[in-house]
Tab-separated table of C-alpha atoms and ligand atoms in Angstrom:
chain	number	residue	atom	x	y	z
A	279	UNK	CA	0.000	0.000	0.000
A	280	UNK	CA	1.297	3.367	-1.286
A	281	UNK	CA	-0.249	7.148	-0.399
A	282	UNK	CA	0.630	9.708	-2.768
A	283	UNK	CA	-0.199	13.361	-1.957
A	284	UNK	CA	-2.666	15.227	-4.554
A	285	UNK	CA	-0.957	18.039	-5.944
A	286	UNK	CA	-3.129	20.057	-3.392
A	287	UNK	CA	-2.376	21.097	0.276
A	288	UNK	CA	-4.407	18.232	1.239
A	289	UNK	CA	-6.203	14.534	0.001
A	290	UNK	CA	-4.556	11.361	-0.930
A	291	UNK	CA	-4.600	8.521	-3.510
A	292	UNK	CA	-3.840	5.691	-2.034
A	293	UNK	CA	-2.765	2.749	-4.472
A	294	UNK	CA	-2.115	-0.997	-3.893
A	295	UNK	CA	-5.263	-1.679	-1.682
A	296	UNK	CA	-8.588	-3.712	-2.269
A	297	UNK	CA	-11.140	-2.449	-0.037
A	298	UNK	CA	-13.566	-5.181	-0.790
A	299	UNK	CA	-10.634	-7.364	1.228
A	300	UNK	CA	-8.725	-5.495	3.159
A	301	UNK	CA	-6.718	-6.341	6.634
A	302	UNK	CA	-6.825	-4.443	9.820
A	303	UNK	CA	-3.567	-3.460	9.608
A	304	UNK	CA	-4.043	-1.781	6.239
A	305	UNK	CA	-7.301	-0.389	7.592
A	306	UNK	CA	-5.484	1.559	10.759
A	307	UNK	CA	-2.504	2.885	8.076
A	308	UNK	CA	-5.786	4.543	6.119
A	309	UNK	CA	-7.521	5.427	8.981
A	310	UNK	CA	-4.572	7.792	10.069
A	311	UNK	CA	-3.676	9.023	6.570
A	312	UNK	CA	-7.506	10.414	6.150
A	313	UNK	CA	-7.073	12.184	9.544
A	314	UNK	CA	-4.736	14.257	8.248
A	315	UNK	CA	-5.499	14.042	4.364
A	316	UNK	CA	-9.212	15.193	4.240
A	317	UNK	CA	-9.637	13.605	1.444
A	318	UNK	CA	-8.973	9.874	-0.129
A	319	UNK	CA	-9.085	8.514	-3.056
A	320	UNK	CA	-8.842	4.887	-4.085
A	321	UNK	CA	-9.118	3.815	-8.126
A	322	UNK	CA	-9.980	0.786	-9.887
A	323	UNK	CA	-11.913	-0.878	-7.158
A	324	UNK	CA	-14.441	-3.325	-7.310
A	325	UNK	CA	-17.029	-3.209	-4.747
A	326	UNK	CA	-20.604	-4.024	-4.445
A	327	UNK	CA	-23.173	-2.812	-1.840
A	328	UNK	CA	-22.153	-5.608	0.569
A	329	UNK	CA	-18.552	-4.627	0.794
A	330	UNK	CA	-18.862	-0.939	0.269
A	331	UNK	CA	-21.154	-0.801	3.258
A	332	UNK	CA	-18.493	-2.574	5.359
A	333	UNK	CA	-15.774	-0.676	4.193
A	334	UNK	CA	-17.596	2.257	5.354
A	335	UNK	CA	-18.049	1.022	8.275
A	336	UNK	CA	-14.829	0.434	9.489
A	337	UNK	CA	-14.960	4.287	9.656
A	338	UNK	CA	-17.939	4.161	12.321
A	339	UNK	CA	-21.845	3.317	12.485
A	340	UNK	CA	-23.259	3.935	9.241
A	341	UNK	CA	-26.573	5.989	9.152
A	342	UNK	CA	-29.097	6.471	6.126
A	343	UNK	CA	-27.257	8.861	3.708
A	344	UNK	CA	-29.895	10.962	1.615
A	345	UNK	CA	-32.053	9.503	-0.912
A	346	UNK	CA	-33.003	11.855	-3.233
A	347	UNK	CA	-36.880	12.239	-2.644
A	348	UNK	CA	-37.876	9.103	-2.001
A	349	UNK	CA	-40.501	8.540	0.417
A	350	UNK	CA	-40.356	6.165	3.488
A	351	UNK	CA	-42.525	3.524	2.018
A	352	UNK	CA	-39.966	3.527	-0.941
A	353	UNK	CA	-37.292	3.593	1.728
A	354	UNK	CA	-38.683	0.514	3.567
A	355	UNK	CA	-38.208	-1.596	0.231
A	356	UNK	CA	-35.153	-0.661	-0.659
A	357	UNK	CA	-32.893	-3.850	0.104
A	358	UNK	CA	-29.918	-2.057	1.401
A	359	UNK	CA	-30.933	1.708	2.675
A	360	UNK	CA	-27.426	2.353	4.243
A	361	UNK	CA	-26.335	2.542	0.707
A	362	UNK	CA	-27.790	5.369	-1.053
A	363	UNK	CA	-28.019	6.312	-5.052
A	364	UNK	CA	-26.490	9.832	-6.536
A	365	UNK	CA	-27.897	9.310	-10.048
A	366	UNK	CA	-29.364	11.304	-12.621
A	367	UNK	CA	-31.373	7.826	-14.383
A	368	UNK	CA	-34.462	7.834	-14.401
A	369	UNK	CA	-36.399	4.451	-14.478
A	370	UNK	CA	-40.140	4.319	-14.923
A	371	UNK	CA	-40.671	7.648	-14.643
A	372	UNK	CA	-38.811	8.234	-11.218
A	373	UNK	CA	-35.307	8.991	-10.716
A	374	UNK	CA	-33.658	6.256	-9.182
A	375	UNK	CA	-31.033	8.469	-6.440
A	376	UNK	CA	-30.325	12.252	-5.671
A	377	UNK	CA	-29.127	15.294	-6.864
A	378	UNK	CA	-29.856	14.631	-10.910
A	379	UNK	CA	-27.585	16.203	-13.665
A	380	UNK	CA	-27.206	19.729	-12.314
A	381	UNK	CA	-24.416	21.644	-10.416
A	382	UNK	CA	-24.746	21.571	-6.798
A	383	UNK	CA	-23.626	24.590	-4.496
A	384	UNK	CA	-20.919	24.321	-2.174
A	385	UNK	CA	-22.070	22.497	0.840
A	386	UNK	CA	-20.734	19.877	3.485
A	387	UNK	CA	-23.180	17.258	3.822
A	388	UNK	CA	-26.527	17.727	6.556
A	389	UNK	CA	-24.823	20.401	8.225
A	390	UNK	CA	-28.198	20.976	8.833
A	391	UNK	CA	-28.507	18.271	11.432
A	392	UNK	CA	-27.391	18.286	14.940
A	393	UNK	CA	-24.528	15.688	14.430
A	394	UNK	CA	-23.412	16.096	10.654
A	395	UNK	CA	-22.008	12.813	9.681
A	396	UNK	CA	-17.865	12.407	9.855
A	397	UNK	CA	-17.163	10.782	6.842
A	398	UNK	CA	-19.410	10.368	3.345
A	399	UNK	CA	-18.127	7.899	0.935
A	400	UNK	CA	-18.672	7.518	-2.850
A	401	UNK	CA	-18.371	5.399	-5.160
A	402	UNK	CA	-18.677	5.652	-9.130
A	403	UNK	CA	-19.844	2.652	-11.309
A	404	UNK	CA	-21.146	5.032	-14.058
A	405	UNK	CA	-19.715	8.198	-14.820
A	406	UNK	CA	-19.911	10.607	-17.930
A	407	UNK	CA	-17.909	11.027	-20.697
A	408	UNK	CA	-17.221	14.570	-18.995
A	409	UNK	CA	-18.310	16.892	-16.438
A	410	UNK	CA	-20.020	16.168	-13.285
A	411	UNK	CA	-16.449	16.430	-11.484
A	412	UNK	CA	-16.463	17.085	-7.818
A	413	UNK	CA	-14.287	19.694	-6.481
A	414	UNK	CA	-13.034	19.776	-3.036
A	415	UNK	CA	-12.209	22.876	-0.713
A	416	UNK	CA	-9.799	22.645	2.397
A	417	UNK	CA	-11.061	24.763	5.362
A	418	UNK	CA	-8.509	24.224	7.439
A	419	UNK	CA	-6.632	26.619	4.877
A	420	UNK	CA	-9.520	28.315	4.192
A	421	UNK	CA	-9.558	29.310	8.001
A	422	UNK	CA	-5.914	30.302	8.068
A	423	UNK	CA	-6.118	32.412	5.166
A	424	UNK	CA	-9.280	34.295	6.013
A	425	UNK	CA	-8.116	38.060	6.846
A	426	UNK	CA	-7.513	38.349	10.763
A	427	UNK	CA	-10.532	40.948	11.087
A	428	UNK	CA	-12.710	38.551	9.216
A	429	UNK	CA	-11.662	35.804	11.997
A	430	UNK	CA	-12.043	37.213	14.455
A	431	UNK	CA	-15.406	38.427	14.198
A	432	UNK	CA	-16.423	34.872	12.922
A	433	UNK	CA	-14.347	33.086	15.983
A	434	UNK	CA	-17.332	33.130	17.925
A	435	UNK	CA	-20.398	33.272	15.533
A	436	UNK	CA	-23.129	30.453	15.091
A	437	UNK	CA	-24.672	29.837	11.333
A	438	UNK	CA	-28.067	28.662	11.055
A	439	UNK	CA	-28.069	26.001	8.121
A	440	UNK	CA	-31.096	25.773	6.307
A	441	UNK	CA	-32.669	22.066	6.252
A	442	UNK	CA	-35.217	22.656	3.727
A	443	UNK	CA	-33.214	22.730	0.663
A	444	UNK	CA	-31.038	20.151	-0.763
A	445	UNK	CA	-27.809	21.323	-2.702
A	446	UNK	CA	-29.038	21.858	-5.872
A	447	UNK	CA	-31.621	24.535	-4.605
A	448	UNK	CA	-34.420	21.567	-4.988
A	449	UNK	CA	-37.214	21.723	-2.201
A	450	UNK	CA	-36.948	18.480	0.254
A	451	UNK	CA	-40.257	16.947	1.073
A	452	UNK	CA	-42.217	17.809	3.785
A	453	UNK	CA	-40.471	21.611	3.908
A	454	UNK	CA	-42.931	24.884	2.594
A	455	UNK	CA	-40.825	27.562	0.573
A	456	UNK	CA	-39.671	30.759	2.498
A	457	UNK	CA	-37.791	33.577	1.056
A	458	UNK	CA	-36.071	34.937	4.267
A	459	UNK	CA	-32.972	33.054	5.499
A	460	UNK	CA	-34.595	33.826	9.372
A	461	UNK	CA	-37.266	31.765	8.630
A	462	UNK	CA	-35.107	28.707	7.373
A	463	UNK	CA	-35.790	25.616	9.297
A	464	UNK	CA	-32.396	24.206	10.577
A	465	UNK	CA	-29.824	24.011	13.360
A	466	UNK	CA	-27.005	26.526	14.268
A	467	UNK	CA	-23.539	25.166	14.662
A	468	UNK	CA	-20.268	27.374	15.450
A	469	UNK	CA	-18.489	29.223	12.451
A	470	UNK	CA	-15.120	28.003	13.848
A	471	UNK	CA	-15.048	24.449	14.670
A	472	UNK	CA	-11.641	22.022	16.134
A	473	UNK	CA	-12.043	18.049	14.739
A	474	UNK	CA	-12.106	16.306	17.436
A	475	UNK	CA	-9.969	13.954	16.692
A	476	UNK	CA	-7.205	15.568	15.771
A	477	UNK	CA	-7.666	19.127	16.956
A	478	UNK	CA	-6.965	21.123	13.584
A	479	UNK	CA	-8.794	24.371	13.306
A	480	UNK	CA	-11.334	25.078	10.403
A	481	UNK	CA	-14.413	26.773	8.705
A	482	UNK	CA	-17.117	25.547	8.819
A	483	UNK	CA	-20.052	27.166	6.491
A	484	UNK	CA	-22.757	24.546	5.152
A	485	UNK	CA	-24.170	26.166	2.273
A	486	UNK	CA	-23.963	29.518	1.410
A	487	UNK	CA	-28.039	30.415	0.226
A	488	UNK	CA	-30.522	30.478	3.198
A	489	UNK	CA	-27.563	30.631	5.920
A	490	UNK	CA	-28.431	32.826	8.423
A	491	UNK	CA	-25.797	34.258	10.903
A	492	UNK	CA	-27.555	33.899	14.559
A	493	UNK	CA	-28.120	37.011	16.298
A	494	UNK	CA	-27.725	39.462	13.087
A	495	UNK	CA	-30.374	41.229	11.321
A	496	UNK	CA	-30.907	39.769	8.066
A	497	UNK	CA	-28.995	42.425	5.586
A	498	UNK	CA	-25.989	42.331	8.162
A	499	UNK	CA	-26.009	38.421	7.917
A	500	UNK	CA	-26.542	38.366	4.155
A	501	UNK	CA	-23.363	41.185	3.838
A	502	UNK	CA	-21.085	39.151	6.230
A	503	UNK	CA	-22.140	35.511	4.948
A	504	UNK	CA	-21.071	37.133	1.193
A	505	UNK	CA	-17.798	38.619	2.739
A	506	UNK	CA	-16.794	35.198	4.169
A	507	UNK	CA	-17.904	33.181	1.522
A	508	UNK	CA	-15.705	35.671	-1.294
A	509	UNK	CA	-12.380	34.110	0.568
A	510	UNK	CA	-13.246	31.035	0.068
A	511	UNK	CA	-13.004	27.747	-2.574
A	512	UNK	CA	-10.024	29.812	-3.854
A	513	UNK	CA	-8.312	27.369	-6.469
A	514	UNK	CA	-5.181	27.086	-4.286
A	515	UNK	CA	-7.733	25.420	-1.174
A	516	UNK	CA	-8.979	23.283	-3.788
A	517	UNK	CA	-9.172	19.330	-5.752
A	518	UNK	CA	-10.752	18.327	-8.367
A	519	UNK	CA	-11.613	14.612	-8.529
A	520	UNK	CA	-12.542	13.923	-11.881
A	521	UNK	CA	-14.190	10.355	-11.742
A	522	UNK	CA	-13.494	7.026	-13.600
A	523	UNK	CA	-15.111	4.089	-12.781
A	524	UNK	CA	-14.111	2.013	-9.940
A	525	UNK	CA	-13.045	5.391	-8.035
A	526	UNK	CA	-14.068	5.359	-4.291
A	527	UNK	CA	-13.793	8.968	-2.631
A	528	UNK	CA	-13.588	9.619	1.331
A	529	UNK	CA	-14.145	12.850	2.703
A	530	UNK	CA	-14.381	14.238	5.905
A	531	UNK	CA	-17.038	16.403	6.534
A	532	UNK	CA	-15.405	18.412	9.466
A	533	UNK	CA	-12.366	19.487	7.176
A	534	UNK	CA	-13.334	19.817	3.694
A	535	UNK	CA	-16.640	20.761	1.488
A	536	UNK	CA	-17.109	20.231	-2.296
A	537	UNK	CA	-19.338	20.697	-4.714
A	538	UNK	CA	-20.367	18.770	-8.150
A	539	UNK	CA	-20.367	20.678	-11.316
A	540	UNK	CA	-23.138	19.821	-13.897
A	541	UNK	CA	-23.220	17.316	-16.981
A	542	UNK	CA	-25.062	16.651	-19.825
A	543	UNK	CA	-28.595	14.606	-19.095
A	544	UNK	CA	-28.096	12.835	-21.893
A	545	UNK	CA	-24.792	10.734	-20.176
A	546	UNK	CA	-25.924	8.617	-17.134
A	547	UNK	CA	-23.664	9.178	-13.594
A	548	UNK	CA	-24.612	6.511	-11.069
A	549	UNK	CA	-23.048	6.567	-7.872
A	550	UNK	CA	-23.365	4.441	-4.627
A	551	UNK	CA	-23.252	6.316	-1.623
A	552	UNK	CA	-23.035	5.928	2.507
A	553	UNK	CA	-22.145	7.968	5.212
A	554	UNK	CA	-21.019	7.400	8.853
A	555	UNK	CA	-22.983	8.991	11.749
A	556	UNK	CA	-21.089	11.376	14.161
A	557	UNK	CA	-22.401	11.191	18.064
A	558	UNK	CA	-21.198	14.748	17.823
A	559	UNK	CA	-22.372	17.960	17.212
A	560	UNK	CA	-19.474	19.944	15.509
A	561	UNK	CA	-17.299	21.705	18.111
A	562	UNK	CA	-16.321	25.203	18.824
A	563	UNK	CA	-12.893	25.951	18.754
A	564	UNK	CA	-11.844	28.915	20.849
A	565	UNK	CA	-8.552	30.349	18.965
B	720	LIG	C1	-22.856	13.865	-2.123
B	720	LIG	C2	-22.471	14.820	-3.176
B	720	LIG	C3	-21.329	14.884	-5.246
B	720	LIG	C4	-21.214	14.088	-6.507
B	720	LIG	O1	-23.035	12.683	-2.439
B	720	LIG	O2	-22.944	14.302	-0.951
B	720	LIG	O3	-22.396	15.988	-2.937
B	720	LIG	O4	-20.158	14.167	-7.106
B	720	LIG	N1	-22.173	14.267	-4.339
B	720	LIG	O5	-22.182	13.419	-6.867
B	721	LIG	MN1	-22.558	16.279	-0.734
């Protein structure tokens, strides 16, 4: 087993591993390397539900990652629910997983819960002939390169992160439109968080539309949330996986976000998908 650094200040490839069989020695060597990577990559793997789920595991208790707008009757026949579809395929008139053809915003996944999960995991056994890369943005470095005014006012801020949208813009069920970022449904979780695990310092901003900054009138939110947000995804913070099949990506939610970019509807991108509760809610750090 090899890691070689992306030409990034963060994420890995690591070569020379099957993760459908993989010993626990090999498994602790990864499990550090993602601590401080962010980010992991493994190509040309060959894994089906049944040993993607328990590789993700290894990583902690899985929990029900989203599944596009399915409803729970759906849910309830769907043989293995821990692993979840990112597709734009559509199969007797319903889409068969989340988040279509289109671009997605920036976001870190369900910041909008209490206890966002850790890790999220994805796998590609269909991609396009191009687009519908994901790009990946290091807030660690995002943090430390955030003017020192900007920090310090955000050091001890709370964003509100609004639940009712997924990220690209679409309505989730159950949720009635709003316009003002007040009204957003959602939890607040500190601005500046420390992984608890390894005590690194980062930024940590959900989605940009319908944040809310807690305690700020709505204009004064809107103008900060659009300061913040203009220092970061700068290239130089940033990775671009661009997918082949057989690629399985690891991120960790509490250091990095990314966002998809688009592809043509015409191609068919299927992905298989799980993510790994946290018993967490993300923590504060203090400077
Ligand atoms: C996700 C996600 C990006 C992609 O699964 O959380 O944002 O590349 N997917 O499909
Ligand atoms: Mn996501």
């Amino acid at each position: 087993m090899q890691v070689k650094p992306f030409d990034a200040p963060f994420g890995a490839d690591i070569v020379g591993v099957q993760l459908a069989d993989i010993s626990d020695e090999n498994f602790a060597a990864i499990y550090e390397v993602w601590l401080g990577a962010g980010v992991l990559r493994f190509r040309d793997q060959e894994l089906d539900d049944d040993t993607l789920k328990a590789f993700s595991s290894r990583f902690g208790e899985l929990e029900y990652a989203p599944h596009g707008n399915v409803t729970a009757a759906q849910l309830a026949e769907i043989p293995n629910p821990y692993v979840a579809t990112i597709s734009n395929i559509v199969e007797n008139g319903q889409p068969i997983g989340g988040l279509s053809n289109l671009e997605t915003s920036w976001h870190t996944d369900m910041s909008y819960i209490e206890q966002p999960p850790t890790a999220s995991l994805l796998y590609a056994v269909e991609v396009p002939a191009s687009g519908g890369d994901t790009t990946f943005c290091c807030m660690r470095s995002a943090w430390r390169e955030l003017p020192p005014s900007l920090r310090e006012r955000c050091a001890t801020m709370q964003i509100k992160h609004d639940a009712a949208h997924d990220s690209i813009g679409k309505m989730r069920r159950g949720h009635s439109p709003f316009d003002d970022a007040k009204e957003a449904p959602g939890v607040l979780h500190p601005v500046f968080i420390k992984h608890p695990e390894t005590d690194d310092r980062a930024l940590y901003l959900g989605r940009r539309k319908f944040a809310y900054i807690d305690g700020l009138a709505l204009d004064e939110s809107e103008a900060l949330l659009d300061k913040i947000w203009q220092h970061v995804a700068k290239p130089t913070h940033c990775w671009t996986q661009q997918w082949r099949v057989g690629d399985l990506v690891i991120w960790d939610n509490r250091i990095v976000m990314h966002q998809r970019a688009s592809f043509a509807d015409s191609q068919r991108r299927l992905m298989r998908r799980t993510q790994v509760r946290s018993r967490q809610a993300p923590i504060a750090a203090v400077s």
